Tab-separated table of C-alpha atoms and ligand atoms in Angstrom:
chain	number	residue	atom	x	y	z
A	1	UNK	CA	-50.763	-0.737	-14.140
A	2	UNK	CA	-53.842	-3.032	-14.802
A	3	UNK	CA	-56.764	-1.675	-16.879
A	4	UNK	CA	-59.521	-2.688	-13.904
A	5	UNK	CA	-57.170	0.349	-12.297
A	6	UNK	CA	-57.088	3.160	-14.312
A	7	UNK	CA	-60.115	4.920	-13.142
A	8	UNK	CA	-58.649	4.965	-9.151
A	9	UNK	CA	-55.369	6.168	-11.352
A	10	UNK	CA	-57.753	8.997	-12.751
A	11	UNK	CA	-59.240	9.963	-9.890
A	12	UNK	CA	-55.980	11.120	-8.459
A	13	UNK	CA	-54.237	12.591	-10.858
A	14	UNK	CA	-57.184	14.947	-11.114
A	15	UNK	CA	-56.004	16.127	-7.499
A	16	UNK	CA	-52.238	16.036	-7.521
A	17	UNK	CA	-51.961	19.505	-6.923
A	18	UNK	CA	-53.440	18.581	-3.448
A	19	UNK	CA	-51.891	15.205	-3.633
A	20	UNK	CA	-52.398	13.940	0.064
A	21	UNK	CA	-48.640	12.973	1.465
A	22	UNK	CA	-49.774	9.404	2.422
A	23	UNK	CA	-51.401	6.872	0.511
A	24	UNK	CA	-52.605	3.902	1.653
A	25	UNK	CA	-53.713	1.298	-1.163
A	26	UNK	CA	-55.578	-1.544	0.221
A	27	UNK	CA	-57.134	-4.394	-0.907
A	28	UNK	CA	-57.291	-8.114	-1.856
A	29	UNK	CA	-53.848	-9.413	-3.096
A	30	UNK	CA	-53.854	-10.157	-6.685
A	31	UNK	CA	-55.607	-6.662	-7.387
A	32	UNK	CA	-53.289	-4.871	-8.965
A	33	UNK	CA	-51.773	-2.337	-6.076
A	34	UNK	CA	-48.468	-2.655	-6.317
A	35	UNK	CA	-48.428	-2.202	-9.765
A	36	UNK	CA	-50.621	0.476	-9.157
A	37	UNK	CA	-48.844	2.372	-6.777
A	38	UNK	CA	-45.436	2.130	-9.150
A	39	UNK	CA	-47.635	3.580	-11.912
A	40	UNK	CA	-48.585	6.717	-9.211
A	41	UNK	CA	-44.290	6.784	-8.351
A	42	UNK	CA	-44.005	7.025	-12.381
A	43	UNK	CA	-46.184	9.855	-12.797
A	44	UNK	CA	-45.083	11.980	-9.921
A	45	UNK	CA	-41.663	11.416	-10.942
A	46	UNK	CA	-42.005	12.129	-14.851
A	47	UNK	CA	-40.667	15.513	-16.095
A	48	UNK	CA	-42.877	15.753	-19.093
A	49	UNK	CA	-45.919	17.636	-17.310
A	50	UNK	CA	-48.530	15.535	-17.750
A	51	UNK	CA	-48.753	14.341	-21.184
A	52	UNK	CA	-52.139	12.891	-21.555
A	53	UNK	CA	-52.771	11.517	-18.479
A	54	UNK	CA	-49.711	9.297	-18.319
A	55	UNK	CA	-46.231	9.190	-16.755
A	56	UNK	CA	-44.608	9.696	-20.720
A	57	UNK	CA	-42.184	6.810	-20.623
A	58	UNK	CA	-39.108	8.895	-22.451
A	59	UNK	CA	-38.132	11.480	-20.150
A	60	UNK	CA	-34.962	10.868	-17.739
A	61	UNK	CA	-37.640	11.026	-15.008
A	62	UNK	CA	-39.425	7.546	-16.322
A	63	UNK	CA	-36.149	6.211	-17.400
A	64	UNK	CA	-34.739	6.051	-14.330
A	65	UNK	CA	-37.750	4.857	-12.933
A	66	UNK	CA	-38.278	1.995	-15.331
A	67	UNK	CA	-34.097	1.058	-14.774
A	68	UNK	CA	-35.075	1.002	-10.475
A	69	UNK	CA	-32.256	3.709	-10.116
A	70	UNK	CA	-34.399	6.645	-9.909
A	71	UNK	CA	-32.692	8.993	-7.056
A	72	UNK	CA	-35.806	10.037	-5.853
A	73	UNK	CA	-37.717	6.850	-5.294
A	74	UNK	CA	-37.329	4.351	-2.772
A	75	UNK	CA	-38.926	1.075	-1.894
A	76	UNK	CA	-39.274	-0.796	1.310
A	77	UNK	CA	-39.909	-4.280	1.460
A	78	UNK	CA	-38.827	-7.451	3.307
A	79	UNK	CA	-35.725	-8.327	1.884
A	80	UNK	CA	-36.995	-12.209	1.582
A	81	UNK	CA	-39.065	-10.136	-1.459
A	82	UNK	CA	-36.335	-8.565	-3.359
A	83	UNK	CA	-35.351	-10.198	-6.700
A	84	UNK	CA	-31.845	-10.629	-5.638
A	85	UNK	CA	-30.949	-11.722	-2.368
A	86	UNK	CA	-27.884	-9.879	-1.066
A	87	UNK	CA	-25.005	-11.935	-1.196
A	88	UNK	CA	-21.767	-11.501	1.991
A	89	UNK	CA	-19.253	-9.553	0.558
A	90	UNK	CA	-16.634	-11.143	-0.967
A	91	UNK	CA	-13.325	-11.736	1.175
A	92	UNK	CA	-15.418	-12.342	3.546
A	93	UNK	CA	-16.096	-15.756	4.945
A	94	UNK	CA	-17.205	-14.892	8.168
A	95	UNK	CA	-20.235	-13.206	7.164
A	96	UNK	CA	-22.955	-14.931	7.787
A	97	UNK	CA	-25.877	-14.567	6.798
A	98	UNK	CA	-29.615	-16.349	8.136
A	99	UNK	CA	-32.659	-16.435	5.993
A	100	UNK	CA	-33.728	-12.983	4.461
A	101	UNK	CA	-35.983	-11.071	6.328
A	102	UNK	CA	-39.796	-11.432	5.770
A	103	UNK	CA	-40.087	-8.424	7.831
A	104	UNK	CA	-39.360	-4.695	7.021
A	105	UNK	CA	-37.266	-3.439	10.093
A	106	UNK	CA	-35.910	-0.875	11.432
A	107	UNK	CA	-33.237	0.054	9.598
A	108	UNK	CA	-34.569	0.139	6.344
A	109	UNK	CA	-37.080	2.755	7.698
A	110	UNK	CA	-34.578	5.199	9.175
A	111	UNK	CA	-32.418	4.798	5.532
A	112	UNK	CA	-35.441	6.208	4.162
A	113	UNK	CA	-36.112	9.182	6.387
A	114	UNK	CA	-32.521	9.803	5.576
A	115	UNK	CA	-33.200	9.953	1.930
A	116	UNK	CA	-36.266	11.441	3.440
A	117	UNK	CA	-34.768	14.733	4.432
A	118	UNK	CA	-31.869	15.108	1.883
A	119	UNK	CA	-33.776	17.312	-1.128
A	120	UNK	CA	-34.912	16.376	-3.766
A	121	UNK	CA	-32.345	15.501	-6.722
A	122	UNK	CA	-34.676	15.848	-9.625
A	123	UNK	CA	-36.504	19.161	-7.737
A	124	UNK	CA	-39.544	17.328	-7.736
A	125	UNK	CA	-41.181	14.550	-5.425
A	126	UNK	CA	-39.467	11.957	-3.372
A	127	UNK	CA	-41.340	8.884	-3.354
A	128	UNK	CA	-41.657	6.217	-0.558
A	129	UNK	CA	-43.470	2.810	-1.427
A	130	UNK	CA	-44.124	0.566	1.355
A	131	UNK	CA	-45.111	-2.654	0.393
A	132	UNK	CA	-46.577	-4.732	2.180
A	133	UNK	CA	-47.136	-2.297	4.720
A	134	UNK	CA	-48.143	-4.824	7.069
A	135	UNK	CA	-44.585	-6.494	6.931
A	136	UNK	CA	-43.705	-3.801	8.787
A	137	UNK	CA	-42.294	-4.482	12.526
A	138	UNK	CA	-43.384	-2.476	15.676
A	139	UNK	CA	-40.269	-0.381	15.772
A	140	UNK	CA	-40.344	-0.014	12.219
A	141	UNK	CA	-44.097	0.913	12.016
A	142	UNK	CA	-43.579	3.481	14.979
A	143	UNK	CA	-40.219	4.964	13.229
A	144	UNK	CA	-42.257	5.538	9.882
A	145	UNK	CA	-45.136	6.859	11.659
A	146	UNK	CA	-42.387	9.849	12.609
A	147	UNK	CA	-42.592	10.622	8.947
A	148	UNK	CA	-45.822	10.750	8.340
A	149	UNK	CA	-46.608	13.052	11.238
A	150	UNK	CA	-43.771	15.626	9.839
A	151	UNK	CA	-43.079	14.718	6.078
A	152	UNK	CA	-40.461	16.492	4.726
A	153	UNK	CA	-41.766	18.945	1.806
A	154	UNK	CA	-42.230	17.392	-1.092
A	155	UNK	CA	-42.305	13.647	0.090
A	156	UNK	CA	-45.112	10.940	-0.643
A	157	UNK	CA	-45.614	8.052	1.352
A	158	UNK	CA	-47.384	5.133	-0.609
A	159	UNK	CA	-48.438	2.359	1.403
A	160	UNK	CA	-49.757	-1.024	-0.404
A	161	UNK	CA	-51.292	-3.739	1.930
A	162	UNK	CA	-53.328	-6.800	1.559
A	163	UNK	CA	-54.224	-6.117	5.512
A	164	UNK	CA	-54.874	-2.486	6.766
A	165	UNK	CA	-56.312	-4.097	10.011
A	166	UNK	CA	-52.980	-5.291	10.536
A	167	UNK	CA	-51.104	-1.697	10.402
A	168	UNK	CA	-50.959	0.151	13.731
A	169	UNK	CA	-53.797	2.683	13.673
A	170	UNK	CA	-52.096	5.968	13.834
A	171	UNK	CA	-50.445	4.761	10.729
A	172	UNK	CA	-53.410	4.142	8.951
A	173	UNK	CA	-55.219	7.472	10.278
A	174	UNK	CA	-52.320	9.264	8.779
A	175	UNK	CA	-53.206	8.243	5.343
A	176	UNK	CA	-55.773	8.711	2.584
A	177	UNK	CA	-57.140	5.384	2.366
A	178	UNK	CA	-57.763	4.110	-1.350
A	179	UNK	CA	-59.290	0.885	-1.928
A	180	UNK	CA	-58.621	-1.380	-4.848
A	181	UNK	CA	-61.293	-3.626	-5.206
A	182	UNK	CA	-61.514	-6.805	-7.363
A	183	UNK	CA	-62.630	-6.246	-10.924
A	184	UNK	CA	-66.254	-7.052	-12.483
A	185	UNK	CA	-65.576	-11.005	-13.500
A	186	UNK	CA	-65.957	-10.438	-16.859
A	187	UNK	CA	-63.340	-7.572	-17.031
A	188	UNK	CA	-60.407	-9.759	-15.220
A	189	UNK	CA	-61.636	-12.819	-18.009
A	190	UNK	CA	-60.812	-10.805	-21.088
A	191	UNK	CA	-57.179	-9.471	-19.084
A	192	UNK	CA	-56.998	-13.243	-18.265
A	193	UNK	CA	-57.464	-14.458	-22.069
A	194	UNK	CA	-54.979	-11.644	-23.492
A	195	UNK	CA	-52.282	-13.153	-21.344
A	196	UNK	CA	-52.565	-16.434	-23.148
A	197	UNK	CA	-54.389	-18.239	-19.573
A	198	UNK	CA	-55.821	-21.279	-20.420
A	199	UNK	CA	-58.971	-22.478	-17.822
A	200	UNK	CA	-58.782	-18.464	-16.825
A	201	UNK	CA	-62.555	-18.838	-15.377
A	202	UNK	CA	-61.491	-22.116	-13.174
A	203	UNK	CA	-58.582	-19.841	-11.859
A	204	UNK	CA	-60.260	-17.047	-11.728
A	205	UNK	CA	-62.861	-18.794	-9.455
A	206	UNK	CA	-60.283	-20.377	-7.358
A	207	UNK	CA	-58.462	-17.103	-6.927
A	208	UNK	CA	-61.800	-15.704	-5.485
A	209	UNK	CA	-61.562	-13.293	-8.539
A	210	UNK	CA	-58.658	-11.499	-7.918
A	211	UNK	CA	-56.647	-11.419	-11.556
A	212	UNK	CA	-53.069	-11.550	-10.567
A	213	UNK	CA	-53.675	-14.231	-8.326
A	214	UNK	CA	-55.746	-16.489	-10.870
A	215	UNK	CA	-52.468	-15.575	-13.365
A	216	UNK	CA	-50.062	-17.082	-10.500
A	217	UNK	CA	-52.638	-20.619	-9.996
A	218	UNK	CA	-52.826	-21.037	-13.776
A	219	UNK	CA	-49.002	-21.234	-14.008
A	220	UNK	CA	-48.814	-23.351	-11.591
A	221	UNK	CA	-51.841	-25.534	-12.708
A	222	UNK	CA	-50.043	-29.054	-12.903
A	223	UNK	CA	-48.894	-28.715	-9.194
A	224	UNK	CA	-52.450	-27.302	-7.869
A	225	UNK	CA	-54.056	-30.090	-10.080
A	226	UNK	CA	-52.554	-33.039	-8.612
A	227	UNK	CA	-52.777	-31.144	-4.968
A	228	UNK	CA	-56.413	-30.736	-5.366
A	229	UNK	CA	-57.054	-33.998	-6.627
A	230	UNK	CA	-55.171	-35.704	-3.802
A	231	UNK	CA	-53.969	-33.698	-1.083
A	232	UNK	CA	-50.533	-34.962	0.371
A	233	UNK	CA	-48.267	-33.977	3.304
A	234	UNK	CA	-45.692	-31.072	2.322
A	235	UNK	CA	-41.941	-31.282	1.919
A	236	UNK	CA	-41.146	-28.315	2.081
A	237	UNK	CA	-41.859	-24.595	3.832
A	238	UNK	CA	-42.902	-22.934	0.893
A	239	UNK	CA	-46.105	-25.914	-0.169
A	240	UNK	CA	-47.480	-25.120	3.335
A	241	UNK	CA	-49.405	-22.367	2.591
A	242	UNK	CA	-50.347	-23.769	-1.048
A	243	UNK	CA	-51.593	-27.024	0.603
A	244	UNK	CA	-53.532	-24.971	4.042
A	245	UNK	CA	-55.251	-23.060	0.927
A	246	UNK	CA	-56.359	-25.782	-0.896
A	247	UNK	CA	-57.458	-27.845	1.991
A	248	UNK	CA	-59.438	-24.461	3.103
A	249	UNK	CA	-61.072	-23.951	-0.326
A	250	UNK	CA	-61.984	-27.237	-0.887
A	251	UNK	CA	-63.995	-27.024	2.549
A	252	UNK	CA	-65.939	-23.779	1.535
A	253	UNK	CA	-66.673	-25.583	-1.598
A	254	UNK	CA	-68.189	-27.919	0.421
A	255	UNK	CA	-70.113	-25.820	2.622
A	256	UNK	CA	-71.457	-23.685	-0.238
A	257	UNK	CA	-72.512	-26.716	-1.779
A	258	UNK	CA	-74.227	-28.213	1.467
A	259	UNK	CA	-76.328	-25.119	1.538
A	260	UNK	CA	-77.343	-25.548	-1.936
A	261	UNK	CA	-75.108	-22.889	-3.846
A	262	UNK	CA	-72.784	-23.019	-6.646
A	263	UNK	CA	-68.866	-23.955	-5.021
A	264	UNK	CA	-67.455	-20.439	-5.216
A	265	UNK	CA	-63.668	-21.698	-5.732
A	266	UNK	CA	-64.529	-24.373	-8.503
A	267	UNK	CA	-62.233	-27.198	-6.550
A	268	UNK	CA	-64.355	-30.031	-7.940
A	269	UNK	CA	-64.953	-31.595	-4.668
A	270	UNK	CA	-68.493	-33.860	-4.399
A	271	UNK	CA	-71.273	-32.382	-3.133
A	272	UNK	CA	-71.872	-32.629	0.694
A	273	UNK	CA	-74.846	-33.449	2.803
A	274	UNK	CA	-76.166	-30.528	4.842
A	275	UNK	CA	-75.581	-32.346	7.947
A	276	UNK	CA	-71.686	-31.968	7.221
A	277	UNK	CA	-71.263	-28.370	6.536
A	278	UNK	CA	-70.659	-27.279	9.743
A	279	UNK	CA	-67.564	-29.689	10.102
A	280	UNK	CA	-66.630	-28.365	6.785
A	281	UNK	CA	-66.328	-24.552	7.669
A	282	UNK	CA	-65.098	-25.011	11.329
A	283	UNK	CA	-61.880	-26.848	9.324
A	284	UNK	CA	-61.675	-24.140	6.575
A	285	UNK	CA	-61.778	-21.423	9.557
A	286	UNK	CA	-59.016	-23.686	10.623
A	287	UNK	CA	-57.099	-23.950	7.232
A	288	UNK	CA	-57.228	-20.055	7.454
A	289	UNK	CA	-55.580	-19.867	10.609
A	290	UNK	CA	-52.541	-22.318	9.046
A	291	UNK	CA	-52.548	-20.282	5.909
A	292	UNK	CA	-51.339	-17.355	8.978
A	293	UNK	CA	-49.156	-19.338	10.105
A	294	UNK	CA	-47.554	-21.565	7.568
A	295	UNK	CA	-44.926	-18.922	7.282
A	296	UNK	CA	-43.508	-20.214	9.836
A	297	UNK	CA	-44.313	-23.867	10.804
A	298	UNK	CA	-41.966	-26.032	12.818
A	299	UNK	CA	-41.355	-29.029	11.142
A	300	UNK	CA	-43.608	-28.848	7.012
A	301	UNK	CA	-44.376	-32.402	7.136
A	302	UNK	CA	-45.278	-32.914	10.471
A	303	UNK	CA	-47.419	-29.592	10.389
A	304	UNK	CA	-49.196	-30.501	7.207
A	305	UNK	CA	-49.791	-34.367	7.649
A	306	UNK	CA	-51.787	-32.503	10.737
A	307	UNK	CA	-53.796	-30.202	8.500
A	308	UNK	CA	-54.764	-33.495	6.883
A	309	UNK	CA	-55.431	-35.637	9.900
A	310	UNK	CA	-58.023	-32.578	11.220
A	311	UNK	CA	-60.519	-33.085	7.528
A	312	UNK	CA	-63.872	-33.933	8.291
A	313	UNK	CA	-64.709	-37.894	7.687
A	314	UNK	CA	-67.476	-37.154	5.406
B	401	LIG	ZN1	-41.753	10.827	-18.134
């Protein structure tokens, strides 16, 4: 868990004798929440009582835990986010097997209310963490929405999503909502510095403040350099998004700076006459819209030579 985090952390743990049986952790991405809600797992799953606060690290409880085998905890996610893609069987050729998922389906929801409604092994909690929650198909959303009408005793639903508005409402009113908001500037700088970051306030501005994020542009600060300097058509799927978000921060750059203010983002773009910033935030509301969709564009090149073509003249 981050240090921008721990008082949310503390305000919980004060209550887990009422723990609520659904959380729902929301907030920017790069805040911390998944890390956050693993840290809330930990400590419902450590067998030390409480020691100061913490989950202790040492018991079996935390071992397990920290090793991913813990029999009591299980994660959900798109399998296109797991570490290690599953691999056909051996033996067996015929197997094929498409892209993974980017969504959480069905299946993977009724595993869990399996593991749901077996007891516990450790004679504690069992643990659910969603994540992203908003990954989360219809029939999937509706199936886990069984489970959080009629938990099982003793289970905990944690939800983590960058976009509540995206869940299905009866999902969401089923939850205690807990917002994890980005951290005073100064606060994510000095987390930024102790990880060794060099130009953390550039990244941190580009990353709208959000730490984790500014820690993922700053390793990838040669490739975001030469993209921001000269944007160019993508070759592949995954620079889509990369280049619809630097095309759409460039733009609000632009805008802020037509009106006069500082360029939130810090994408060194010129400054631009006020006549132009309306062209220049109708195309970032129109970058947004790609970043949506650039999970899935037809053809990369074609799509982002587009995104190009649509820029403003000015
Ligand atoms: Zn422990």
């Amino acid at each position: 868990m981050h240090p921008w985090n721990q008082g949310i952390f503390d305000s919980l743990r004060s209550r887990t004798a009422r723990l609520p049986h659904a959380l729902l952790l929301h907030g920017a991405r790069g805040t911390g929440k998944l890390a956050l809600a693993e840290h809330i797992a930990q400590f419902l799953l450590c067998e030390a009582g409480d020691p100061g606060g913490k989950p202790c690290g040492a018991c079996d409880g935390c071992r397990w835990f920290a090793a991913g085998s813990h029999p009591d905890f299980r994660r959900l996610e798109p399998e296109a986010l797991a570490p290690e893609p599953i691999e056909p069987e051996e033996g067996e050729p015929g197997a094929k097997r498409g892209k993974p998922s980017i969504e959480i389906k069905i299946e993977q929801v009724r595993e869990l209310a399996a593991f749901l409604n077996v007891g516990s092994h450790r004679g504690r909690f069992r643990v659910a963490l969603v994540h992203p929650a908003e990954d989360m198909n219809a029939n999937a959303a509706n199936a886990l929405l069984k489970g959080l009408e009629e938990p099982p005793a003793g289970a905990v639903f944690l939800l983590v999503s960058h976009r509540p508005a995206r869940l299905l409402p009866t999902i969401r009113s089923r939850c205690v909502a807990l917002p994890v908001s980005i951290p005073p500037r100064e606060t994510a700088l000095q987390w930024l510095l102790g990880q060794g970051v060099k130009d953390a306030a550039r990244w941190l501005a580009y990353a709208g403040g959000a730490p984790l994020l500014a820690l993922d542009y700053a390793a990838r600060a040669d490739v975001l350099d030469r993209l921001l300097k000269q944007p160019a058509p993508a070759t592949d799927r995954d620079q889509v998004g990369t280049l619809a978000e630097a095309l759409q921060k460039q733009a609000l750059d632009r805008a802020f700076s037509a009106f006069g203010l500082t360029p939130k983002y810090q994408t060194g773009v010129p400054a631009t006459d006020k006549r132009h910033a309306r062209a220049w935030l109708a195309f970032a509301r129109e970058m947004g819209r790609h970043r949506l969709l650039s999970r899935h564009p037809l053809n990369p090149k074609l799509f982002s030579a587009q995104m190009l073509q649509e820029r403003p003249e000015t």
